[in-house]
Coordinates of C-alpha atoms in Angstrom, one line a residue:
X159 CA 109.0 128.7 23.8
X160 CA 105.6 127.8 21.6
X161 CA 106.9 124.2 21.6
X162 CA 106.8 123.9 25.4
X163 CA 103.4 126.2 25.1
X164 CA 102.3 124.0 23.0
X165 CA 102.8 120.6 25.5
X166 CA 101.4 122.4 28.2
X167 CA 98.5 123.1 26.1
X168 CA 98.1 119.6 25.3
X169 CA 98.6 117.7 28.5
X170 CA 95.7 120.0 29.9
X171 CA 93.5 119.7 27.4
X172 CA 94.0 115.6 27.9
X173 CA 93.9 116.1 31.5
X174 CA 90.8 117.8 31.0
X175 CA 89.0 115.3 28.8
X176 CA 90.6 112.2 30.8
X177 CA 88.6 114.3 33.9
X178 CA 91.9 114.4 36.2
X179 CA 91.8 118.3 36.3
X180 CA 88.8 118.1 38.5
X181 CA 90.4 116.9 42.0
X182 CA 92.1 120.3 41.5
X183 CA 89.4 122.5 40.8
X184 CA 87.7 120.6 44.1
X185 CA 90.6 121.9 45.4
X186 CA 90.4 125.2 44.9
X187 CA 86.5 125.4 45.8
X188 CA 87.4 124.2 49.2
X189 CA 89.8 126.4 49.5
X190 CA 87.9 129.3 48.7
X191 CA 85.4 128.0 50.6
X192 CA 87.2 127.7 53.9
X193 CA 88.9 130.9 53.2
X194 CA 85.0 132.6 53.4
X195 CA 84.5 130.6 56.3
X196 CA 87.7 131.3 58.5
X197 CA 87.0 135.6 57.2
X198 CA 83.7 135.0 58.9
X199 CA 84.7 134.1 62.2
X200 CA 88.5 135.8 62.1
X201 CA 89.8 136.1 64.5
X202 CA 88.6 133.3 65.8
X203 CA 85.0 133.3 68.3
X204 CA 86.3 132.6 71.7
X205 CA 84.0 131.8 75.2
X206 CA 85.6 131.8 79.3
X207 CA 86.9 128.5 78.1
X208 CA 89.1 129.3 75.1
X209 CA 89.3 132.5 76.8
X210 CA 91.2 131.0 79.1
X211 CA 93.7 127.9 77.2
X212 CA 94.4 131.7 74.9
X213 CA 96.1 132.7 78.4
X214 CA 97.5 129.8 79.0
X215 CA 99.1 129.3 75.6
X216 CA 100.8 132.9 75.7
X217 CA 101.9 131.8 79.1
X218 CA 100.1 134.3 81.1
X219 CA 98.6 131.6 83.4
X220 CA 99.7 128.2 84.3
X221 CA 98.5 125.4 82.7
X222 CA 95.8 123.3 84.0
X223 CA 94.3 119.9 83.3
X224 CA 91.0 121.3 83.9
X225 CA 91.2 122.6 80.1
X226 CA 93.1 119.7 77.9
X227 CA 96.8 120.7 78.1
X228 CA 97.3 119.2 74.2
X229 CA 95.4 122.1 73.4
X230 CA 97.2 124.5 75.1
X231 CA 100.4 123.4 73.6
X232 CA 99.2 122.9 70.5
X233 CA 97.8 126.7 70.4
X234 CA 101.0 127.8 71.8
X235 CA 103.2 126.1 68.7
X236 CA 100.7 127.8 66.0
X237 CA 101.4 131.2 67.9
X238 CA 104.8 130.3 68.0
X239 CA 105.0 129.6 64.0
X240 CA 102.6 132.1 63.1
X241 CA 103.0 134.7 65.5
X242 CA 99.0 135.3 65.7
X243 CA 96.6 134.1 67.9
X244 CA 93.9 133.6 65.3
X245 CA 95.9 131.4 63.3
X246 CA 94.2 128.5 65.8
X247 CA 90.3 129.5 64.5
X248 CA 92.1 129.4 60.6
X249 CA 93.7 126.8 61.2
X250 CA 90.7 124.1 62.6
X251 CA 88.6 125.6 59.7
X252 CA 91.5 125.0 57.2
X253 CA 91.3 121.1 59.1
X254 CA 87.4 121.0 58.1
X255 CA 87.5 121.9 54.7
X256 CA 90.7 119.8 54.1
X257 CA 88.9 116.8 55.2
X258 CA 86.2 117.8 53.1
X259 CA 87.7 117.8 50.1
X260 CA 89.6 114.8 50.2
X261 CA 86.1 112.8 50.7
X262 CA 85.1 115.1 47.6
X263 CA 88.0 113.9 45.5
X264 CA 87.0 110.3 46.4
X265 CA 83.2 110.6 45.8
X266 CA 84.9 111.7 42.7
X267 CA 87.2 109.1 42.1
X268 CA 84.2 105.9 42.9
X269 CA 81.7 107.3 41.0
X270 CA 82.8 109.5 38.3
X271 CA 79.9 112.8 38.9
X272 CA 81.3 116.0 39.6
X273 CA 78.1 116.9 40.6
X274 CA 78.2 114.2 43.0
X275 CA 81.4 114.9 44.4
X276 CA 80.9 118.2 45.4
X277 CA 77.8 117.4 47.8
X278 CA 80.8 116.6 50.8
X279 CA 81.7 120.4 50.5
X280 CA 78.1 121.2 50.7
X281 CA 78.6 119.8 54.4
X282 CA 80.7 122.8 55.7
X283 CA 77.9 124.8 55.2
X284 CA 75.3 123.3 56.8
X285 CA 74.1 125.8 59.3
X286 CA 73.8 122.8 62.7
X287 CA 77.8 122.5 61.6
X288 CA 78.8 125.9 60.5
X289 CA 77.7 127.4 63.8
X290 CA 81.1 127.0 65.9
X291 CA 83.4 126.1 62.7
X292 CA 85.2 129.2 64.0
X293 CA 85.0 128.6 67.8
X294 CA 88.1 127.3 69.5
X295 CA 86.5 124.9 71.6
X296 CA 88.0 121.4 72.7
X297 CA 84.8 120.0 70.7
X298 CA 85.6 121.4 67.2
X299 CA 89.2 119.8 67.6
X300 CA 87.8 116.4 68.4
X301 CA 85.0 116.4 65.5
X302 CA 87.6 118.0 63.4
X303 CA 90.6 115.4 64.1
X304 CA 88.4 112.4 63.6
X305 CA 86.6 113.5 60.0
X306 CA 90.6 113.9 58.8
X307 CA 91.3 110.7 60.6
X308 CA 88.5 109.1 58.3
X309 CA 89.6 111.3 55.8
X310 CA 92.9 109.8 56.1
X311 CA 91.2 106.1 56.2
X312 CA 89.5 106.2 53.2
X313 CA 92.6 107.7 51.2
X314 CA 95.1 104.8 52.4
X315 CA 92.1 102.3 51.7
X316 CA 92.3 103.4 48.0
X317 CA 95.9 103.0 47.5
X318 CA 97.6 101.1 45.3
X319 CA 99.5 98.2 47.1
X320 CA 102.8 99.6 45.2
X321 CA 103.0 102.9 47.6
X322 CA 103.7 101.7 50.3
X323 CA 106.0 104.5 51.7
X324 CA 102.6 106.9 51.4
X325 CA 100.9 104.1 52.9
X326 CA 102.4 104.1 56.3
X327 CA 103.5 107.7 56.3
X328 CA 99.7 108.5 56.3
X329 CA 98.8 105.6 58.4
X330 CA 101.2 107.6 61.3
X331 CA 99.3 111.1 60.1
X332 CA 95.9 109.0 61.1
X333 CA 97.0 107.6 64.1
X334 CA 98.7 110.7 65.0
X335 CA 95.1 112.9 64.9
X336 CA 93.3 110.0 66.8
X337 CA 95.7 110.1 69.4
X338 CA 95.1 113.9 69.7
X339 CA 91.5 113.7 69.8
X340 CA 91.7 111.1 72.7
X341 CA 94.0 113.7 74.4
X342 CA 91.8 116.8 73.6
X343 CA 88.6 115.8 75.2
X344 CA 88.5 113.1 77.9
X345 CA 85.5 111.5 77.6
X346 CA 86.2 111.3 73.5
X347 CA 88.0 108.0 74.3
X348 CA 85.3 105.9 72.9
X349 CA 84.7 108.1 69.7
X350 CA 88.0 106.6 69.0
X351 CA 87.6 102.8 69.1
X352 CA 86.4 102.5 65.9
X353 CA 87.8 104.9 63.7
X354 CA 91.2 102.5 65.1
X355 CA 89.5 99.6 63.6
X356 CA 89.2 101.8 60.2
X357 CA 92.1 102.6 60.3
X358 CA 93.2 98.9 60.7
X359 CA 91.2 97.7 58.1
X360 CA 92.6 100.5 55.5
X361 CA 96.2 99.0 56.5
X362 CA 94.8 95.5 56.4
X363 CA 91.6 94.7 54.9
X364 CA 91.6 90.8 56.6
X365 CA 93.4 92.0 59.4
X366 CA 94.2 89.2 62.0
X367 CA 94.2 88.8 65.6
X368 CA 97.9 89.9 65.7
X369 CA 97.6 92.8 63.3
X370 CA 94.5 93.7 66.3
X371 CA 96.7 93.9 69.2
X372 CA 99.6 95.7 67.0
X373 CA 96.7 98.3 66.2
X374 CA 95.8 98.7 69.6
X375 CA 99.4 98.9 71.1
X376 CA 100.4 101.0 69.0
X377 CA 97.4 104.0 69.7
X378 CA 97.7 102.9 73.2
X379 CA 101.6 104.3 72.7
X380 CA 100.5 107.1 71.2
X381 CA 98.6 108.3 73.6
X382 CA 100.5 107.6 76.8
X383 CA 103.9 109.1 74.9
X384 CA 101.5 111.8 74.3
X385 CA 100.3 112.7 77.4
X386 CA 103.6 112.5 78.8
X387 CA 105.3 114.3 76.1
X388 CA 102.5 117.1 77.1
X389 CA 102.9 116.6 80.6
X390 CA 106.5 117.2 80.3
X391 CA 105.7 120.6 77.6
X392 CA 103.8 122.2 80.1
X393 CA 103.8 121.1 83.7
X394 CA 99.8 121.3 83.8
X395 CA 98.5 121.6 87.5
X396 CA 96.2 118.7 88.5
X397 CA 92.5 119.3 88.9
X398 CA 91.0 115.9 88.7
X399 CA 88.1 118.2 87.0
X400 CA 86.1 114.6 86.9
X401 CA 85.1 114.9 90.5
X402 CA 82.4 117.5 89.5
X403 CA 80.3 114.4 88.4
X404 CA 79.8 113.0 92.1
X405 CA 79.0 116.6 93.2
X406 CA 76.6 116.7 90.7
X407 CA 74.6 113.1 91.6
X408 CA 74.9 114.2 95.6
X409 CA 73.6 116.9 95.6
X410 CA 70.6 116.4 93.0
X411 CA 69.8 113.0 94.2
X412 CA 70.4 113.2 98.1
X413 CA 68.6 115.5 100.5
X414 CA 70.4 118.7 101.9
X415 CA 70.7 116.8 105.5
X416 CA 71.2 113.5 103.6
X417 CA 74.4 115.4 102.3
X418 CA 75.2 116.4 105.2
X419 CA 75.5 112.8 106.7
X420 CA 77.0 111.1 104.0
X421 CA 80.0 114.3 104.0
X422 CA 80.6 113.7 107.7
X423 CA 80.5 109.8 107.6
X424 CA 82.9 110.4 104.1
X425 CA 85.6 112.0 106.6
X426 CA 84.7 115.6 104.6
X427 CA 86.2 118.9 105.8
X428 CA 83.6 121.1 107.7
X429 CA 84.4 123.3 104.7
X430 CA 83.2 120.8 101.8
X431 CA 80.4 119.3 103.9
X432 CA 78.8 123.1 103.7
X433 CA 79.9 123.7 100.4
X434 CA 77.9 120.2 99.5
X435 CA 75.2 120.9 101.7
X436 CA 74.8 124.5 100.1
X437 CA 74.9 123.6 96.3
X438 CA 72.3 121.1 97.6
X439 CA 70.7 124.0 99.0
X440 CA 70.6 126.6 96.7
X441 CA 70.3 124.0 93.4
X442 CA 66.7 122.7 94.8
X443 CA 65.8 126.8 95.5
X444 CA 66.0 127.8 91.9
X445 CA 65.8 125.1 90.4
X446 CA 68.9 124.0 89.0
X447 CA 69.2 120.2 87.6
X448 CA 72.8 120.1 86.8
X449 CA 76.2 121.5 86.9
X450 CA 76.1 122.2 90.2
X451 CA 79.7 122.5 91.4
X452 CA 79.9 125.8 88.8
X453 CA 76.6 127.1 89.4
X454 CA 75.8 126.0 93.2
X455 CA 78.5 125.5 95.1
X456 CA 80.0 128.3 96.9
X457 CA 83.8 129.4 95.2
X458 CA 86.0 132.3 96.6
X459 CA 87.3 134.4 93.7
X460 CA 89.8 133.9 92.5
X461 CA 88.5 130.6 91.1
X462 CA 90.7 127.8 93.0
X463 CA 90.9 125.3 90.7
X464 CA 92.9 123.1 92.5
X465 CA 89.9 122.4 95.1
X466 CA 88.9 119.6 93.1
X467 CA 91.9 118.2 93.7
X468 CA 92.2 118.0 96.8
X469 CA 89.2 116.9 97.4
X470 CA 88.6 114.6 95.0
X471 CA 89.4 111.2 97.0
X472 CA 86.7 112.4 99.8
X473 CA 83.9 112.9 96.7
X474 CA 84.4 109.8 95.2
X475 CA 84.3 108.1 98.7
X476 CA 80.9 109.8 99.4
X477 CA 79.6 108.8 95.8
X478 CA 80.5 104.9 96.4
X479 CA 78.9 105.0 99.8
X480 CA 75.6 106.6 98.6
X481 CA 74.6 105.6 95.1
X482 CA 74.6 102.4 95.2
X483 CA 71.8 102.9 98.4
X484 CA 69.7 105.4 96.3
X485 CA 70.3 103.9 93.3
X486 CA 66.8 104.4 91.7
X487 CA 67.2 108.2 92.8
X488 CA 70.2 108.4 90.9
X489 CA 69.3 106.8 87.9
X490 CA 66.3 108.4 87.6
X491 CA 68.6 111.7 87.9
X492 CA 70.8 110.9 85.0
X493 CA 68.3 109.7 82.3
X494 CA 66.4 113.3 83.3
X495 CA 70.0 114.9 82.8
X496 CA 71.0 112.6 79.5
X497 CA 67.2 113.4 78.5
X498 CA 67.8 116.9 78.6
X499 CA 70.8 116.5 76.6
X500 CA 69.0 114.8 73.7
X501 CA 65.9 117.0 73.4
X502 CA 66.8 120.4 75.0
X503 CA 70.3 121.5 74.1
X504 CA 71.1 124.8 74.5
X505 CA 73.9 127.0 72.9
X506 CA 73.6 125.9 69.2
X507 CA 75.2 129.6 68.3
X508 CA 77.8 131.2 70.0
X509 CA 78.3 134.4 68.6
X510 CA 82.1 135.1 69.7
X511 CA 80.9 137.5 72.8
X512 CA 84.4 136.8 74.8
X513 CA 83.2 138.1 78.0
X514 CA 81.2 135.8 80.0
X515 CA 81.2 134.0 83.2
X516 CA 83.4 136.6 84.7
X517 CA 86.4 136.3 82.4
X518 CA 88.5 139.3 81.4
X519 CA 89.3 139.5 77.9
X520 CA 93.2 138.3 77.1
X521 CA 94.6 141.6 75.7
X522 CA 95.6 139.7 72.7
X523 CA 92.2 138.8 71.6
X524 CA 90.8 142.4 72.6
X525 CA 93.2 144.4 69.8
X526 CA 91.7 142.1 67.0
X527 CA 87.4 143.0 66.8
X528 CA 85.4 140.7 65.4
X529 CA 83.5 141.5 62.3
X530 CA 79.9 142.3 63.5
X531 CA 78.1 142.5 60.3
X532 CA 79.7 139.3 59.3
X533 CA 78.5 137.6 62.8
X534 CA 74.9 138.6 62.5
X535 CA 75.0 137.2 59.0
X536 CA 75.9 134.0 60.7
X537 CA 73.4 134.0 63.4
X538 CA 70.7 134.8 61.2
X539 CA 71.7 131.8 59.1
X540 CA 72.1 129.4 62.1
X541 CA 69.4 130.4 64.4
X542 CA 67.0 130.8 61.7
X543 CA 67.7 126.9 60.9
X544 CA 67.3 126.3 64.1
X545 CA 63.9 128.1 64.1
X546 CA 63.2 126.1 61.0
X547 CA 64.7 122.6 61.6
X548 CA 65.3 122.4 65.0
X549 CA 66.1 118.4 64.9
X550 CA 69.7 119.5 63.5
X551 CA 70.9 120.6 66.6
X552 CA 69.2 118.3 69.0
X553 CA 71.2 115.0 70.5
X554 CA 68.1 112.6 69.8
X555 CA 68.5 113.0 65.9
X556 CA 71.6 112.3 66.1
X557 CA 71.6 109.0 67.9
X558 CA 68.9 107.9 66.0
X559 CA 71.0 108.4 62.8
X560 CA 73.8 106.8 64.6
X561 CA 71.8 103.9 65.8
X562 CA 70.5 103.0 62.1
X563 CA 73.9 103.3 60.9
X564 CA 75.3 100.9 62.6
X565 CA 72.1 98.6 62.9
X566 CA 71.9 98.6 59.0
X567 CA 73.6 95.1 57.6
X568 CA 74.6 96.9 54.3
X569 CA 74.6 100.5 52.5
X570 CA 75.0 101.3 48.9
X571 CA 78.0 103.2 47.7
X572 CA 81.4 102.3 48.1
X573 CA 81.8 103.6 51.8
X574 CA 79.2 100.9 53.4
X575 CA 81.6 99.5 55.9
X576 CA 82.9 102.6 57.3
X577 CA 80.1 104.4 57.6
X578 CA 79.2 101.6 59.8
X579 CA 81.9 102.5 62.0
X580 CA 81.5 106.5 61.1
X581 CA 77.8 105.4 63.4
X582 CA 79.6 103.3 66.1
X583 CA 81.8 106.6 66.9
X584 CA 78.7 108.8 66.8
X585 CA 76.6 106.2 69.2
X586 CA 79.3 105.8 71.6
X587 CA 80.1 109.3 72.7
X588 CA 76.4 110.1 72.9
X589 CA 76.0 107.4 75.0
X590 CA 79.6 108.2 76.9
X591 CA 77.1 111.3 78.3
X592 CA 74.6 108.7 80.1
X593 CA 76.6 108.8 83.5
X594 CA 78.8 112.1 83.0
X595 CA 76.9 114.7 81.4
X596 CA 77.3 117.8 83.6
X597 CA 74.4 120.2 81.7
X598 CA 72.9 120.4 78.7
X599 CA 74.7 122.0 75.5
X600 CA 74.6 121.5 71.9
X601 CA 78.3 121.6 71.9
X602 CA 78.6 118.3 73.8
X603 CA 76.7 116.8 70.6
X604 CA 78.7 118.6 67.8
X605 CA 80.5 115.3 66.6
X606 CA 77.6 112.9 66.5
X607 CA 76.0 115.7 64.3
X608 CA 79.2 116.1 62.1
X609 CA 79.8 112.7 61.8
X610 CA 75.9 112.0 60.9
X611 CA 75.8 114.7 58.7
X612 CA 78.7 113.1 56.6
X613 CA 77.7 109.7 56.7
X614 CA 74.0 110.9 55.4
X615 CA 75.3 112.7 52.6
X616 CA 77.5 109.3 51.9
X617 CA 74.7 107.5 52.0
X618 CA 72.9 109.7 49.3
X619 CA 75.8 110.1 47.2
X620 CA 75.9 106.0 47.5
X621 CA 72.2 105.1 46.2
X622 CA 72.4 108.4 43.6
X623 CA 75.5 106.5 42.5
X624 CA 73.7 103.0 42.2
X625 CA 71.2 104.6 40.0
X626 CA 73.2 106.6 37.7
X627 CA 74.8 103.7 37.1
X628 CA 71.9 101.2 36.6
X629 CA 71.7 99.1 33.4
X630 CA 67.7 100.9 32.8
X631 CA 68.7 104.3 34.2
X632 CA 67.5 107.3 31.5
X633 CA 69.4 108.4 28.8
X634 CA 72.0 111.4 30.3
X635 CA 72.3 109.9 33.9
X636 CA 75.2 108.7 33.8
X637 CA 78.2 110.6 34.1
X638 CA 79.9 112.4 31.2
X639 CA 83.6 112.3 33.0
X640 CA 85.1 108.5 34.0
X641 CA 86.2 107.9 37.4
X642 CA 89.8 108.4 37.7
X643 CA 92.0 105.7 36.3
X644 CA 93.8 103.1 39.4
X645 CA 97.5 102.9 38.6
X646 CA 98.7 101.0 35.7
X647 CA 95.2 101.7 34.1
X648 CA 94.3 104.6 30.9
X649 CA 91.1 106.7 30.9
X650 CA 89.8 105.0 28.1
X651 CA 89.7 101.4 30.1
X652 CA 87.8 102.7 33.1
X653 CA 84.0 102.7 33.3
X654 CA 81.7 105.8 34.0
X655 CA 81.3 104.0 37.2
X656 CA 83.2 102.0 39.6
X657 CA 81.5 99.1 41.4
X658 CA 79.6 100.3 44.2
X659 CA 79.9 97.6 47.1

């Protein structure tokens, strides 16, 4: 017994002084960490929306498309296996702070600093990202699905060419979380170009034109077996939801008897050529600039929503008749509206009130209070920053981080290339708002913020790197542990440092 003691002893004490115990205690940081994190917002900070995929994931209302049905399903499967409703908030946390450490261990791994590497956990708690960690929202699963995608990038990127087997399983992990986040939010579509390209280049990193179109087919597959595959789980009803856009640029750009005209020249139904002529009506009384099919236009209760629907073909008929003839009204009405989005969002704490526009509370959620002390902890913290730094949870930051990401030819640190990339997703679902955005909520940004915040504290941890490891830098810069040894190599071999790119 003191003999195996006695090995045990000694592979941890050279594991220790080798430095490849400290993944482990990363590890077990994150973990605690996320554990805090998921007891703050147990069980789980719901609004009308979740509210309502909740009641359609225990089957106690039909699915819709209106709300992304891969959600649905995908809360319904967690109830199924866990048998609680809050597994979902846990669970999307437990995502976060899983990606979080992964990009730890490789901070880690490149440049050797334990100090450095624990600045990616440091991102979990930043309050402009901490503020709906717990909220099931379609929002928090795309941001959350594409940092593990990148997550997932980086850590097949590092591999040794020998493991191929873990190569391509987590290549089909990657490609499996990209193809969700397409399916959870539908205009995240874009976000997902180029974390496909990083995933490419982690497979291949000289990838050629056939390698491309293999790439591309392959998400392309994943997404339409996906949909269907959903499709098939849950029978959603249509909604064609994406006809509250042309409500939304008639009846803010056109007159109420301009409405009027272009509804009856459309072939409208008296009853949607007074619903249009109303929410054109009663948008311009109190001053409403947006979202005007939920807060204008008149609805029977129970919600219908179906109307869309059906009247979907007749909208986008009236838009393509009328736009292109007030063309300088209507852009002028979407850069106000995308305007608004950059430099007055709204919402930047939800603080898990479940009742709100007219939803009754799933039973379910109703047995399992929320912790109030623990919530106003949390909206102190985040509304406070918000007080203090309010450019954290406005849009225009945001872009402009994402626009000198990807403008920038070259970035210290051994992530330069993707967090070119990281930008290209950021700018291209701010900019996917221009023509669609339907109001003005921080929400809409929350994955431009996440993915800025990351590449930012890359991009630290990349030029803190360089100097630490600079032939003139002071005496006790450099790190004390070496970066982990690549396969085939010893501890002793390896240099404080790895080459930064």
């Amino acid at each position: 017994m003191s003999g195996t003691v006695d090995r045990w002893t000694t592979a941890l004490r050279d594991a220790r002084r080798a430095g490849t115990l400290w993944p482990w205690w990363l590890a077990v940081l994150a973990s605690a960490c996320g554990y805090a994190v998921a007891t703050v917002f147990h069980p789980g900070y719901l609004s009308a929306d979740s509210n309502t995929q909740l009641g359609q994931a225990l089957g106690d209302e039909p699915v819709n498309d209106w709300h992304p049905p891969v959600m649905a399903l995908a809360w319904r499967a967690v109830i199924a296996v866990t048998g609680d409703f809050a597994a979902m908030a846990a669970l999307q946390t437990a995502l976060l702070w899983g990606s979080l450490w992964v990009l730890a261990r490789l901070v880690w791994k490149h440049t050797g600093s334990r100090g450095l590497s624990l600045a990616p956990l440091a991102v979990g708690f930043a309050p402009h990202l901490m503020n709906f960690t717990g909220v099931v929202w379609k929002d928090v699963h795309l941001a959350y699905a594409l940092l593990a995608v990148l997550a997932v990038a980086l850590t097949v990127r590092d591999l040794p060419p020998e493991r191929t087997r873990t190569r391509w399983a987590l290549l089909a992990l990657g490609l499996l979380l990209l193809g969700y986040a397409a399916l959870v939010r539908k205009n995240g579509l874009p976000a997902t170009l180029p974390f496909l390209a990083l995933l490419t280049l982690a497979a291949r990193p000289a990838p050629g034109r056939r390698h491309w179109l293999a790439a591309a087919g392959a998400f392309l597959a994943v997404v339409l077996a996906g949909g269907a595959a959903v499709d098939a789980a849950t029978s959603p009803l249509p909604t064609r939801v994406y006809a509250v856009i042309p409500v939304d640029d008639l009846v803010h750009v056109l007159t109420p008897e301009q409405v009027r005209t272009a509804a009856e020249r459309a072939g409208a139904s008296p009853g949607l050529r007074d619903g249009l002529v109303t929410a054109a009506t009663d948008c311009a009384r109190r001053g409403i600039t947006s979202d005007a099919y939920l807060q204008c236009f008149p609805h029977r209760r129970p919600f219908d929503v179906t109307y869309l629907d059906r009247n979907a073909d007749v909208l986008v008929r009236m838009w393509t008749q009328q736009m292109p003839r007030h063309w300088k009204g209507y852009a002028e009405y979407r850069v106000r509206v995308f305007s608004k989005l950059l430099f007055r969002s709204n919402q930047v704490f939800w603080n898990g009130t479940r009742v709100n526009a007219g939803v009754e509370v799933n039973p379910v959620a109703r047995r399992e209070p929320l912790n109030d002390t623990l919530r106003a902890a949390l909206g102190n913290y985040v509304t406070g920053a918000h007080r203090d730094v309010p450019m954290l949870f406005q849009g225009w930051f945001w872009l402009a981080v994402s626009l000198v990401l990807v403008l920038r030819r070259k970035w210290a640190g051994p992530f330069g290339s993707e967090l070119r990339l990281l930008g290209a997703s950021s700018l291209l679902y701010i900019l996917a708002y221009l023509p669609t955005a339907p109001e003005s909520n921080y929400r809409y940004v929350y994955w431009p913020a996440l993915a800025g915040t990351v590449a930012l504290t890359l991009v630290a941890v990349g030029h803190a790197a360089r100097r630490r490891a600079a032939p003139g830098a002071p005496a006790g810069t450099t790190s004390a542990r070496p970066a982990v040894p690549q396969a085939g190599g010893s501890p002793e071999t390896v240099p404080a440092a790895a080459p930064l790119g």
